[in-house]
Short mmCIF file of C-alpha atoms and ligand atoms in Angstrom, two decimals:
data_model
loop_
_atom_site.label_atom_id
_atom_site.label_comp_id
_atom_site.label_asym_id
_atom_site.label_seq_id
_atom_site.Cartn_x
_atom_site.Cartn_y
_atom_site.Cartn_z
CA MET Z 22 0.00 0.00 0.00
CA ILE Z 23 1.36 3.39 -1.00
CA ARG Z 24 1.18 6.05 1.70
CA ILE Z 25 1.26 9.73 0.83
CA TYR Z 26 1.81 12.75 3.05
CA ASN Z 27 -1.19 14.95 2.37
CA THR Z 28 -0.65 18.70 2.92
CA LEU Z 29 -4.41 19.00 3.42
CA THR Z 30 -4.55 16.74 6.48
CA ARG Z 31 -0.86 17.04 7.44
CA LYS Z 32 -0.75 13.26 7.75
CA LYS Z 33 0.47 10.28 5.80
CA GLU Z 34 -2.55 8.52 4.36
CA ASP Z 35 -3.14 5.28 2.48
CA PHE Z 36 -3.44 5.99 -1.22
CA ILE Z 37 -6.86 4.92 -2.46
CA PRO Z 38 -7.57 6.09 -6.02
CA LEU Z 39 -10.95 7.43 -7.08
CA GLU Z 40 -11.12 4.76 -9.74
CA GLU Z 41 -9.48 1.38 -9.21
CA GLY Z 42 -6.20 0.97 -11.06
CA LYS Z 43 -6.12 4.56 -12.26
CA VAL Z 44 -4.39 7.71 -11.07
CA ARG Z 45 -5.40 11.20 -12.11
CA MET Z 46 -2.62 13.61 -11.38
CA TYR Z 47 -2.06 17.32 -12.02
CA VAL Z 48 1.23 19.13 -11.47
CA CYS Z 49 1.60 22.90 -11.85
CA GLY Z 50 4.15 23.56 -14.55
CA PRO Z 51 6.57 26.41 -15.16
CA THR Z 52 5.96 29.92 -16.38
CA VAL Z 53 7.87 29.99 -19.64
CA TYR Z 54 9.80 33.26 -19.89
CA ASN Z 55 13.32 31.90 -19.62
CA PHE Z 56 15.31 28.67 -19.36
CA ILE Z 57 14.08 26.67 -16.37
CA HIS Z 58 16.33 26.75 -13.31
CA ILE Z 59 17.32 23.78 -11.21
CA GLY Z 60 14.67 24.73 -8.62
CA ASN Z 61 11.95 24.28 -11.26
CA ALA Z 62 13.54 20.94 -12.11
CA ARG Z 63 12.88 19.59 -8.62
CA PRO Z 64 9.07 19.21 -8.89
CA MET Z 65 9.52 17.88 -12.43
CA ILE Z 66 11.87 15.13 -11.26
CA VAL Z 67 9.93 14.40 -8.08
CA PHE Z 68 6.53 14.03 -9.71
CA ASP Z 69 7.89 12.15 -12.71
CA THR Z 70 9.31 9.65 -10.20
CA VAL Z 71 5.95 9.45 -8.40
CA ARG Z 72 4.33 8.74 -11.76
CA ARG Z 73 6.89 6.07 -12.68
CA TYR Z 74 6.47 4.34 -9.32
CA MET Z 75 2.68 4.38 -9.69
CA GLU Z 76 3.07 2.81 -13.12
CA HIS Z 77 5.47 0.22 -11.70
CA LYS Z 78 2.72 -0.66 -9.20
CA GLY Z 79 0.36 -1.27 -12.11
CA TYR Z 80 -1.62 1.97 -12.13
CA GLN Z 81 -2.57 3.65 -15.34
CA VAL Z 82 -1.55 7.27 -14.75
CA ASN Z 83 -3.15 10.23 -16.48
CA PHE Z 84 -0.55 12.92 -15.84
CA VAL Z 85 -1.35 16.53 -16.73
CA SER Z 86 1.11 19.39 -16.37
CA ASN Z 87 0.56 22.84 -17.83
CA PHE Z 88 2.79 25.51 -19.27
CA THR Z 89 1.84 28.98 -18.05
CA ASP Z 90 2.28 30.87 -21.31
CA VAL Z 91 0.54 34.14 -20.44
CA ASP Z 92 1.98 36.09 -17.54
CA ASP Z 93 3.50 39.47 -16.59
CA LYS Z 94 7.05 38.08 -16.79
CA ILE Z 95 6.52 36.77 -20.31
CA ILE Z 96 5.05 40.09 -21.42
CA LYS Z 97 7.95 41.99 -19.86
CA LYS Z 98 10.51 39.84 -21.64
CA ALA Z 99 8.63 40.23 -24.94
CA LEU Z 100 8.67 44.02 -24.59
CA GLU Z 101 12.40 43.95 -23.82
CA GLU Z 102 13.11 41.91 -26.93
CA GLY Z 103 10.53 43.70 -29.05
CA VAL Z 104 8.82 40.45 -30.10
CA PRO Z 105 5.29 39.07 -29.54
CA ALA Z 106 4.72 37.35 -26.17
CA GLU Z 107 3.88 34.18 -28.04
CA GLU Z 108 7.37 34.01 -29.48
CA ILE Z 109 8.88 34.07 -25.99
CA SER Z 110 6.60 31.38 -24.58
CA LYS Z 111 6.97 29.11 -27.63
CA ARG Z 112 10.76 29.41 -27.50
CA TYR Z 113 11.01 28.55 -23.81
CA ILE Z 114 8.50 25.70 -24.00
CA GLU Z 115 10.77 24.11 -26.62
CA GLU Z 116 13.85 24.71 -24.48
CA CYS Z 117 12.09 23.35 -21.40
CA LYS Z 118 11.16 20.18 -23.28
CA LYS Z 119 14.82 19.69 -24.23
CA ASP Z 120 15.85 20.02 -20.59
CA MET Z 121 13.12 17.60 -19.56
CA GLU Z 122 14.36 15.06 -22.05
CA GLY Z 123 17.89 15.43 -20.69
CA MET Z 124 16.59 14.72 -17.19
CA ASN Z 125 14.64 11.73 -18.56
CA ILE Z 126 11.29 13.22 -17.56
CA MET Z 127 8.46 11.51 -19.41
CA PRO Z 128 6.25 13.85 -21.43
CA ALA Z 129 2.92 14.34 -19.63
CA THR Z 130 -0.17 12.63 -20.99
CA THR Z 131 -1.24 16.19 -21.77
CA HIS Z 132 0.75 19.43 -21.54
CA PRO Z 133 -1.99 22.06 -21.90
CA LEU Z 134 -1.17 25.69 -22.63
CA ALA Z 135 -3.05 28.39 -20.76
CA THR Z 136 -3.55 30.47 -23.92
CA GLN Z 137 -5.36 27.56 -25.60
CA GLU Z 138 -7.87 27.18 -22.77
CA ILE Z 139 -9.26 30.70 -22.43
CA ASP Z 140 -12.83 29.67 -23.37
CA GLY Z 141 -12.93 27.17 -20.52
CA MET Z 142 -11.66 29.85 -18.15
CA ILE Z 143 -14.36 32.30 -19.25
CA ASP Z 144 -16.98 29.56 -18.69
CA MET Z 145 -15.73 28.79 -15.19
CA ILE Z 146 -15.56 32.48 -14.23
CA ALA Z 147 -19.13 32.97 -15.53
CA ALA Z 148 -20.29 29.97 -13.50
CA LEU Z 149 -18.64 31.39 -10.37
CA ILE Z 150 -20.41 34.72 -10.93
CA ASP Z 151 -23.72 32.89 -11.36
CA LYS Z 152 -23.24 31.07 -8.08
CA GLY Z 153 -22.38 34.28 -6.23
CA TYR Z 154 -18.72 33.39 -5.74
CA ALA Z 155 -17.38 36.11 -8.01
CA TYR Z 156 -18.19 39.65 -9.15
CA ALA Z 157 -17.08 42.01 -11.89
CA VAL Z 158 -15.99 45.64 -11.35
CA ASN Z 159 -14.72 47.84 -14.20
CA GLY Z 160 -13.54 44.93 -16.35
CA THR Z 161 -11.94 43.01 -13.48
CA VAL Z 162 -13.51 39.88 -12.02
CA TYR Z 163 -12.74 39.01 -8.39
CA TYR Z 164 -13.33 35.86 -6.39
CA ARG Z 165 -15.35 36.53 -3.24
CA THR Z 166 -12.99 34.69 -0.89
CA ARG Z 167 -15.11 34.83 2.27
CA ARG Z 168 -18.01 33.22 0.46
CA PHE Z 169 -16.02 29.96 0.34
CA ALA Z 170 -16.41 28.71 3.89
CA GLU Z 171 -13.44 26.35 3.74
CA TYR Z 172 -10.94 28.92 2.47
CA GLY Z 173 -7.60 28.33 4.21
CA LYS Z 174 -8.04 24.57 4.69
CA LEU Z 175 -4.97 23.61 2.67
CA SER Z 176 -2.53 26.19 4.01
CA HIS Z 177 -4.10 25.96 7.48
CA LYS Z 178 -4.51 29.71 7.54
CA ASN Z 179 -7.19 31.57 9.36
CA LEU Z 180 -9.14 34.14 7.34
CA ASP Z 181 -8.92 36.80 10.04
CA ASP Z 182 -5.11 36.48 10.25
CA LEU Z 183 -4.99 36.84 6.49
CA GLN Z 184 -7.19 39.89 6.66
CA GLY Z 185 -4.73 41.55 9.07
CA GLY Z 186 -1.76 40.68 6.90
CA ASN Z 187 -3.46 41.92 3.75
CA ARG Z 188 -4.57 45.32 4.99
CA SER Z 189 -1.91 47.12 2.97
CA LEU Z 190 -3.69 46.02 -0.21
CA LEU Z 191 -6.43 48.49 0.57
CA VAL Z 192 -4.11 51.37 -0.24
CA SER Z 193 -2.54 49.78 -3.32
CA GLY Z 194 -5.18 50.71 -5.85
CA GLU Z 195 -7.42 47.72 -5.28
CA GLU Z 196 -10.07 49.61 -3.37
CA GLU Z 197 -12.67 48.43 -5.86
CA LYS Z 198 -12.54 45.00 -4.24
CA GLU Z 199 -15.32 44.21 -1.80
CA ASP Z 200 -12.76 42.68 0.53
CA PRO Z 201 -8.93 42.80 0.50
CA LEU Z 202 -8.90 38.97 0.56
CA ASP Z 203 -10.60 38.73 -2.84
CA PHE Z 204 -8.35 37.64 -5.68
CA VAL Z 205 -8.39 38.24 -9.43
CA LEU Z 206 -10.01 35.84 -11.92
CA TRP Z 207 -9.95 38.14 -14.95
CA LYS Z 208 -8.07 41.38 -15.52
CA PRO Z 209 -8.56 44.08 -18.14
CA LYS Z 210 -5.96 44.44 -20.87
CA LYS Z 211 -3.20 47.02 -20.77
CA GLU Z 212 -1.75 48.66 -23.85
CA GLY Z 213 0.53 46.31 -25.78
CA GLU Z 214 -0.47 43.18 -23.88
CA PRO Z 215 -2.09 40.03 -25.29
CA TYR Z 216 -5.84 39.96 -24.65
CA TRP Z 217 -8.98 37.96 -25.28
CA VAL Z 218 -12.60 39.04 -25.59
CA SER Z 219 -14.81 38.21 -22.61
CA PRO Z 220 -18.23 39.22 -21.22
CA TRP Z 221 -16.32 41.59 -18.87
CA GLY Z 222 -14.31 43.26 -21.61
CA GLU Z 223 -11.02 42.56 -23.33
CA GLY Z 224 -8.42 41.16 -20.99
CA ARG Z 225 -6.69 38.05 -19.76
CA PRO Z 226 -7.23 35.46 -17.03
CA GLY Z 227 -5.59 35.42 -13.62
CA TRP Z 228 -3.06 32.67 -12.97
CA HIS Z 229 -5.07 30.56 -10.50
CA ILE Z 230 -8.08 29.93 -12.73
CA GLU Z 231 -5.80 28.32 -15.32
CA CYS Z 232 -5.06 25.22 -13.28
CA SER Z 233 -8.65 24.73 -12.07
CA VAL Z 234 -9.85 24.76 -15.69
CA MET Z 235 -7.15 22.59 -17.24
CA SER Z 236 -7.35 20.05 -14.45
CA LYS Z 237 -11.13 19.78 -14.90
CA LYS Z 238 -10.92 19.54 -18.67
CA TYR Z 239 -8.26 16.82 -18.88
CA LEU Z 240 -8.85 14.90 -15.64
CA GLY Z 241 -12.43 15.59 -14.55
CA GLU Z 242 -13.90 17.45 -11.57
CA GLN Z 243 -12.18 15.26 -9.02
CA ILE Z 244 -8.58 14.16 -9.18
CA ASP Z 245 -6.37 11.95 -7.05
CA ILE Z 246 -3.14 13.91 -6.71
CA HIS Z 247 -2.28 17.56 -7.15
CA GLY Z 248 1.37 18.52 -6.90
CA GLY Z 249 3.76 21.43 -7.00
CA GLY Z 250 6.47 23.22 -5.04
CA GLU Z 251 5.68 24.22 -1.47
CA ASP Z 252 5.57 27.91 -2.38
CA LEU Z 253 2.37 27.16 -4.29
CA VAL Z 254 0.36 26.02 -1.24
CA PHE Z 255 -0.66 29.59 -0.58
CA PRO Z 256 -2.21 31.36 -2.32
CA HIS Z 257 -2.13 29.40 -5.62
CA HIS Z 258 -3.44 26.01 -4.50
CA GLU Z 259 -5.73 27.49 -1.87
CA ASN Z 260 -7.31 29.57 -4.64
CA GLU Z 261 -7.53 26.60 -7.00
CA ILE Z 262 -9.52 24.74 -4.32
CA ALA Z 263 -11.80 27.74 -3.78
CA GLN Z 264 -12.50 28.03 -7.51
CA SER Z 265 -12.89 24.33 -8.33
CA GLU Z 266 -14.92 23.32 -5.29
CA ALA Z 267 -17.25 26.33 -5.44
CA CYS Z 268 -17.91 25.45 -9.06
CA SER Z 269 -18.35 21.67 -8.79
CA GLY Z 270 -19.61 21.28 -5.24
CA CYS Z 271 -17.28 18.33 -4.69
CA GLU Z 272 -13.77 17.80 -3.36
CA PHE Z 273 -11.19 18.85 -5.97
CA ALA Z 274 -8.06 16.83 -5.18
CA ARG Z 275 -7.77 14.00 -2.66
CA TYR Z 276 -4.02 14.18 -2.02
CA TRP Z 277 -1.99 17.38 -2.11
CA MET Z 278 1.74 16.83 -2.48
CA HIS Z 279 4.39 19.57 -2.20
CA ASN Z 280 8.12 19.36 -2.69
CA ALA Z 281 10.45 21.40 -0.48
CA PHE Z 282 12.78 23.96 -2.00
CA LEU Z 283 16.18 23.59 -3.55
CA ASN Z 284 18.73 25.99 -2.06
CA ILE Z 285 22.16 26.95 -3.29
CA ASP Z 286 25.11 26.89 -0.89
CA ASN Z 287 22.54 26.88 1.91
CA LYS Z 288 20.88 30.06 0.70
CA LYS Z 289 17.51 30.47 -0.90
CA MET Z 290 17.95 30.33 -4.64
CA SER Z 291 16.56 33.42 -6.26
CA LYS Z 292 16.90 35.44 -9.39
CA SER Z 293 17.26 38.67 -7.45
CA LEU Z 294 20.21 37.29 -5.43
CA GLY Z 295 21.69 36.08 -8.70
CA ASN Z 296 22.53 32.70 -7.14
CA PHE Z 297 20.66 30.39 -9.46
CA PHE Z 298 21.66 27.95 -12.16
CA THR Z 299 19.63 27.02 -15.18
CA VAL Z 300 19.34 23.34 -16.04
CA ARG Z 301 21.05 24.23 -19.31
CA GLU Z 302 24.11 25.57 -17.47
CA ILE Z 303 24.35 22.39 -15.44
CA SER Z 304 24.06 20.30 -18.61
CA GLU Z 305 27.25 21.91 -19.94
CA LYS Z 306 29.19 20.37 -17.05
CA TYR Z 307 27.27 17.24 -16.18
CA ASP Z 308 25.09 14.60 -17.72
CA LEU Z 309 21.61 15.63 -16.50
CA GLN Z 310 21.14 12.08 -15.17
CA ILE Z 311 23.47 13.18 -12.40
CA LEU Z 312 21.21 16.13 -11.56
CA ARG Z 313 18.26 13.77 -11.40
CA PHE Z 314 20.18 11.31 -9.23
CA PHE Z 315 21.30 14.16 -6.96
CA MET Z 316 17.70 15.34 -6.46
CA LEU Z 317 16.43 11.85 -5.68
CA ASN Z 318 19.07 11.37 -3.01
CA ALA Z 319 16.91 13.52 -0.74
CA HIS Z 320 13.32 12.96 0.30
CA TYR Z 321 11.10 15.34 -1.65
CA ARG Z 322 9.76 17.03 1.48
CA SER Z 323 13.25 17.85 2.78
CA PRO Z 324 14.96 21.07 1.73
CA LEU Z 325 17.85 20.21 -0.54
CA ASN Z 326 21.11 22.06 -0.84
CA PHE Z 327 22.87 22.28 -4.18
CA SER Z 328 26.63 22.65 -4.34
CA ALA Z 329 29.45 21.62 -6.65
CA ASP Z 330 30.77 19.17 -4.03
CA LEU Z 331 27.41 17.45 -3.69
CA MET Z 332 27.12 17.14 -7.46
CA GLU Z 333 30.58 15.56 -7.60
CA ALA Z 334 29.56 13.12 -4.88
CA SER Z 335 26.42 12.22 -6.86
CA LYS Z 336 28.47 11.75 -9.98
CA ASN Z 337 30.76 9.29 -8.22
CA ALA Z 338 27.88 7.45 -6.57
CA LEU Z 339 26.03 7.02 -9.85
CA GLU Z 340 29.26 5.86 -11.46
CA ARG Z 341 29.39 2.98 -8.97
CA ILE Z 342 26.02 1.73 -10.20
CA LEU Z 343 26.94 2.16 -13.87
CA THR Z 344 30.25 0.34 -13.36
CA ALA Z 345 28.49 -2.57 -11.68
CA VAL Z 346 26.06 -2.80 -14.60
CA ASP Z 347 28.92 -2.63 -17.12
CA ASN Z 348 30.77 -5.31 -15.25
CA LEU Z 349 27.75 -7.62 -15.24
CA TYR Z 350 27.35 -7.10 -18.99
CA PHE Z 351 31.03 -7.89 -19.51
CA LEU Z 352 31.00 -11.07 -17.42
CA SER Z 353 27.80 -12.21 -19.11
CA GLU Z 354 29.33 -11.76 -22.56
CA HIS Z 355 32.37 -13.81 -21.64
CA THR Z 356 31.07 -16.62 -19.48
CA SER Z 357 30.82 -20.15 -20.88
CA VAL Z 358 28.12 -21.27 -18.42
CA ALA Z 359 24.53 -20.70 -19.54
CA GLU Z 360 22.18 -22.10 -16.90
CA MET Z 361 21.80 -20.99 -13.30
CA THR Z 362 23.12 -23.41 -10.71
CA ALA Z 363 21.01 -24.32 -7.69
CA GLU Z 364 23.24 -22.19 -5.51
CA GLU Z 365 22.87 -19.21 -7.83
CA ALA Z 366 19.10 -19.65 -7.89
CA LYS Z 367 19.17 -19.41 -4.11
CA LYS Z 368 21.25 -16.23 -4.28
CA ALA Z 369 18.95 -14.70 -6.88
CA GLU Z 370 16.04 -15.44 -4.55
CA GLU Z 371 17.88 -13.78 -1.66
CA ALA Z 372 18.53 -10.70 -3.77
CA LYS Z 373 14.78 -10.12 -3.93
CA ARG Z 374 14.94 -8.64 -0.47
CA TYR Z 375 16.58 -5.54 -1.96
CA GLU Z 376 13.67 -5.05 -4.32
CA GLN Z 377 11.31 -5.45 -1.39
CA ALA Z 378 13.29 -2.85 0.56
CA PHE Z 379 13.13 -0.54 -2.45
CA ASP Z 380 9.35 -0.88 -2.73
CA ALA Z 381 8.87 -0.48 1.03
CA SER Z 382 10.78 2.82 0.91
CA MET Z 383 8.87 4.09 -2.08
CA ASP Z 384 5.56 3.01 -0.52
CA ASP Z 385 6.44 5.20 2.44
CA ASP Z 386 5.67 8.57 0.85
CA PHE Z 387 8.15 8.04 -2.00
CA ASN Z 388 11.28 7.90 0.12
CA THR Z 389 13.72 7.90 -2.79
CA ALA Z 390 16.70 8.42 -0.46
CA ASP Z 391 16.10 5.05 1.20
CA ALA Z 392 15.14 3.48 -2.13
CA ILE Z 393 18.54 4.48 -3.54
CA ALA Z 394 20.21 2.96 -0.46
CA ALA Z 395 18.45 -0.31 -1.37
CA VAL Z 396 19.82 -0.06 -4.91
CA PHE Z 397 23.34 0.30 -3.49
CA ASP Z 398 22.81 -2.72 -1.26
CA LEU Z 399 21.83 -4.70 -4.34
CA VAL Z 400 24.86 -3.39 -6.24
CA LYS Z 401 27.13 -4.46 -3.40
CA TYR Z 402 25.50 -7.90 -3.33
CA ALA Z 403 25.87 -8.26 -7.09
CA ASN Z 404 29.52 -7.21 -6.94
CA THR Z 405 30.29 -9.93 -4.40
CA CYS Z 406 28.24 -12.67 -6.11
CA ALA Z 407 29.27 -12.07 -9.72
CA LYS Z 408 32.31 -14.08 -10.79
CA GLU Z 409 33.97 -15.05 -14.05
CA GLU Z 410 32.59 -18.55 -13.61
CA SER Z 411 29.02 -17.35 -12.84
CA SER Z 412 26.31 -18.39 -15.27
CA LYS Z 413 24.93 -16.02 -17.87
CA ALA Z 414 21.40 -16.47 -16.50
CA PHE Z 415 22.51 -15.45 -13.01
CA LEU Z 416 24.55 -12.46 -14.18
CA ASP Z 417 21.72 -11.23 -16.38
CA THR Z 418 19.20 -11.58 -13.55
CA LEU Z 419 21.33 -9.49 -11.21
CA ARG Z 420 21.92 -6.86 -13.86
CA LYS Z 421 18.30 -6.65 -14.83
CA ARG Z 422 17.22 -6.21 -11.22
CA ILE Z 423 19.58 -3.25 -10.79
CA GLN Z 424 18.45 -1.74 -14.05
CA ASP Z 425 14.76 -2.18 -13.27
CA LEU Z 426 15.06 -0.39 -9.92
CA CYS Z 427 17.05 2.42 -11.53
CA GLY Z 428 14.44 2.61 -14.29
CA ILE Z 429 11.67 3.21 -11.74
CA LEU Z 430 13.68 6.23 -10.56
CA GLY Z 431 14.15 7.32 -14.17
CA ILE Z 432 17.89 6.62 -14.09
CA ILE Z 433 19.21 5.19 -17.33
CA THR Z 434 21.88 2.54 -16.89
CA GLU Z 435 22.24 1.33 -20.46
CA LYS Z 436 25.63 2.00 -21.94
CA LYS Z 437 25.74 4.98 -24.24
CA ALA Z 438 25.81 3.84 -27.85
CA GLU Z 439 29.34 3.44 -29.08
CA LEU Z 440 30.70 5.88 -31.61
CA LEU Z 441 30.49 4.57 -35.13
CA ASP Z 442 33.74 4.15 -37.05
CA GLU Z 443 32.84 6.98 -39.39
CA GLU Z 444 32.14 9.32 -36.46
CA VAL Z 445 35.60 8.55 -35.10
CA GLU Z 446 37.19 9.17 -38.51
CA HIS Z 447 35.33 12.43 -38.75
CA MET Z 448 36.56 13.62 -35.36
CA ILE Z 449 40.12 12.62 -36.24
CA GLU Z 450 39.91 14.70 -39.42
CA GLU Z 451 38.67 17.64 -37.37
CA ARG Z 452 41.60 17.18 -34.97
CA GLN Z 453 44.09 17.11 -37.85
CA ALA Z 454 42.59 20.32 -39.21
CA ALA Z 455 42.86 21.95 -35.77
CA ARG Z 456 46.52 20.93 -35.51
CA LYS Z 457 47.24 22.29 -38.94
CA ALA Z 458 45.68 25.59 -37.87
CA LYS Z 459 47.87 25.43 -34.75
CA ASP Z 460 44.75 25.25 -32.56
CA PHE Z 461 46.34 22.75 -30.21
CA ALA Z 462 43.78 23.35 -27.47
CA ARG Z 463 41.00 22.13 -29.76
CA ALA Z 464 43.12 19.22 -30.96
CA ASP Z 465 43.69 18.14 -27.36
CA GLU Z 466 40.05 18.62 -26.57
CA ILE Z 467 39.05 16.26 -29.39
CA ARG Z 468 41.58 13.69 -28.20
CA GLY Z 469 40.01 13.98 -24.72
CA LEU Z 470 36.47 13.62 -26.06
CA LEU Z 471 37.45 10.48 -27.96
CA LEU Z 472 39.19 9.05 -24.93
CA GLU Z 473 36.03 9.60 -22.86
CA LYS Z 474 34.20 7.44 -25.40
CA GLY Z 475 36.87 4.75 -25.18
CA ILE Z 476 38.81 5.64 -28.34
CA ILE Z 477 42.60 5.78 -28.04
CA LEU Z 478 44.60 7.72 -30.64
CA GLU Z 479 48.15 7.02 -31.65
CA ASP Z 480 50.15 9.45 -33.80
CA THR Z 481 52.44 7.36 -36.03
CA ARG Z 482 54.68 8.08 -38.96
CA GLU Z 483 51.96 6.74 -41.26
CA GLY Z 484 49.35 9.02 -39.76
CA VAL Z 485 46.83 8.74 -36.93
CA LYS Z 486 45.79 5.26 -35.84
CA TRP Z 487 42.99 4.52 -33.42
CA LYS Z 488 41.67 1.64 -31.38
CA ARG Z 489 38.89 0.97 -28.91
CA ALA Z 490 40.00 0.71 -25.30
P1 LIG L 524 7.22 28.86 -11.50
O1 LIG L 524 7.75 28.84 -12.90
O2 LIG L 524 7.85 29.89 -10.62
O3 LIG L 524 5.70 28.91 -11.46
O4 LIG L 524 7.63 27.48 -10.83
C1 LIG L 524 7.38 26.23 -11.38
C2 LIG L 524 7.50 25.16 -10.31
O5 LIG L 524 8.83 25.17 -9.74
C3 LIG L 524 6.56 25.35 -9.12
O6 LIG L 524 6.06 24.08 -8.73
C4 LIG L 524 7.45 25.93 -8.05
O7 LIG L 524 6.97 25.64 -6.77
C5 LIG L 524 8.75 25.20 -8.32
N1 LIG L 524 9.95 25.87 -7.78
C6 LIG L 524 10.39 27.13 -8.06
N2 LIG L 524 11.55 27.39 -7.41
C7 LIG L 524 11.88 26.27 -6.72
C8 LIG L 524 12.99 25.89 -5.87
N3 LIG L 524 14.00 26.73 -5.61
N4 LIG L 524 12.97 24.65 -5.34
C9 LIG L 524 11.97 23.79 -5.60
N5 LIG L 524 10.91 24.07 -6.39
C10 LIG L 524 10.85 25.29 -6.95
ZN1 LIG L 525 -1.39 25.52 -10.66
#
């Protein structure tokens, strides 16, 4: 039985899906105005791993994650570059998808775009007005927060405390609101901004209504899991609940999951402090598998610190797994024994306890840190059991078990495809050209790149010769 920590109840609860064998899951996606940073990568990796584990357990997962492609930050960037907002969002959605692929994040069942769902948003806003949960003033539509009796149930906030904290809003030009707690569902257009026609005038939707509408359209009125970073609990998710539940009259999401933040050198990562890395920057130095592995080494509800040292440690740790897999492949290719002996069968049976430990950790609110410890225990066991004289069947069983567990975490353990002969020849030609141009740095770099891929060069009197290591 999978147990999930539910932000709503602040308890770990047994996971019981709405529909047997199926999981409906919505994860708030990024606002696409720039390359994603490694903080944005954390919920992507965490919830992709949740999805993979659910699938491993036999569930059919309908996974929806949006791209917020209309927003102040996108508009600002578009104005800076002098291009339409759409060009900015399209560009960064493409870049984000490349990063996701590098981190081995499965594409969602649906990746809706806010700008393609405006009609649904207008419908939901109109329904909220009809039910008395929203009102329009001068082209803006507000949600009447106090009308929703359960407001605050997710963030465990009390309306009167919020009222005190929000008083300053009264003097910030929002005096047309009935109550400072009310939030925006639709806002009128400003000069030069993208807009859509609505019953309340030309304008664009607020951010919160987006997720309520897309979740309903692609998953239905009730969903199993709603996820995102912990900064979204309030007000974003609280407002999603207010909108969706006022509209449908039923509970919106059963389990609310939130990942803790990623910090850098023990400080909050933020654009204003300038201490953030994009995933793209990290990919120039590391295989993004290492970033994924690094993230999964912590439980998703624990704050995680990013540093160069910790990345190096993750790189070495992952290398131990990959080496073990390589070694098992090598022994299997060279052994002359095919069938498992009785003793090996017993050992293979014993090794199942590591898979059980892995599942037990993942069942316990997706404790990937402990699950990875179980993978290392299995690796250690395989390293001691695997011998030159072991049977192929035994070696392959051990290898496959390691690879299956890594696969559930989204870690690829297959060897990278070898360079083709012609690719090697091509790189050698490029190196010769660099040497001729006296660009020895480039020539050395190419030699290094080839060496990394297991190609050894030898400069001889007859020219360059190469062999595989
Ligand atoms: P945004 O593009 O700001 O809407 O963020 C997209 C997702 O990334 C949300 O789920 C955020 O909660 C999450 N997020 C942003 N910064 C961090 C961070 N430093 N650590 C973890 N998650 C983050
Ligand atoms: Zn959302």
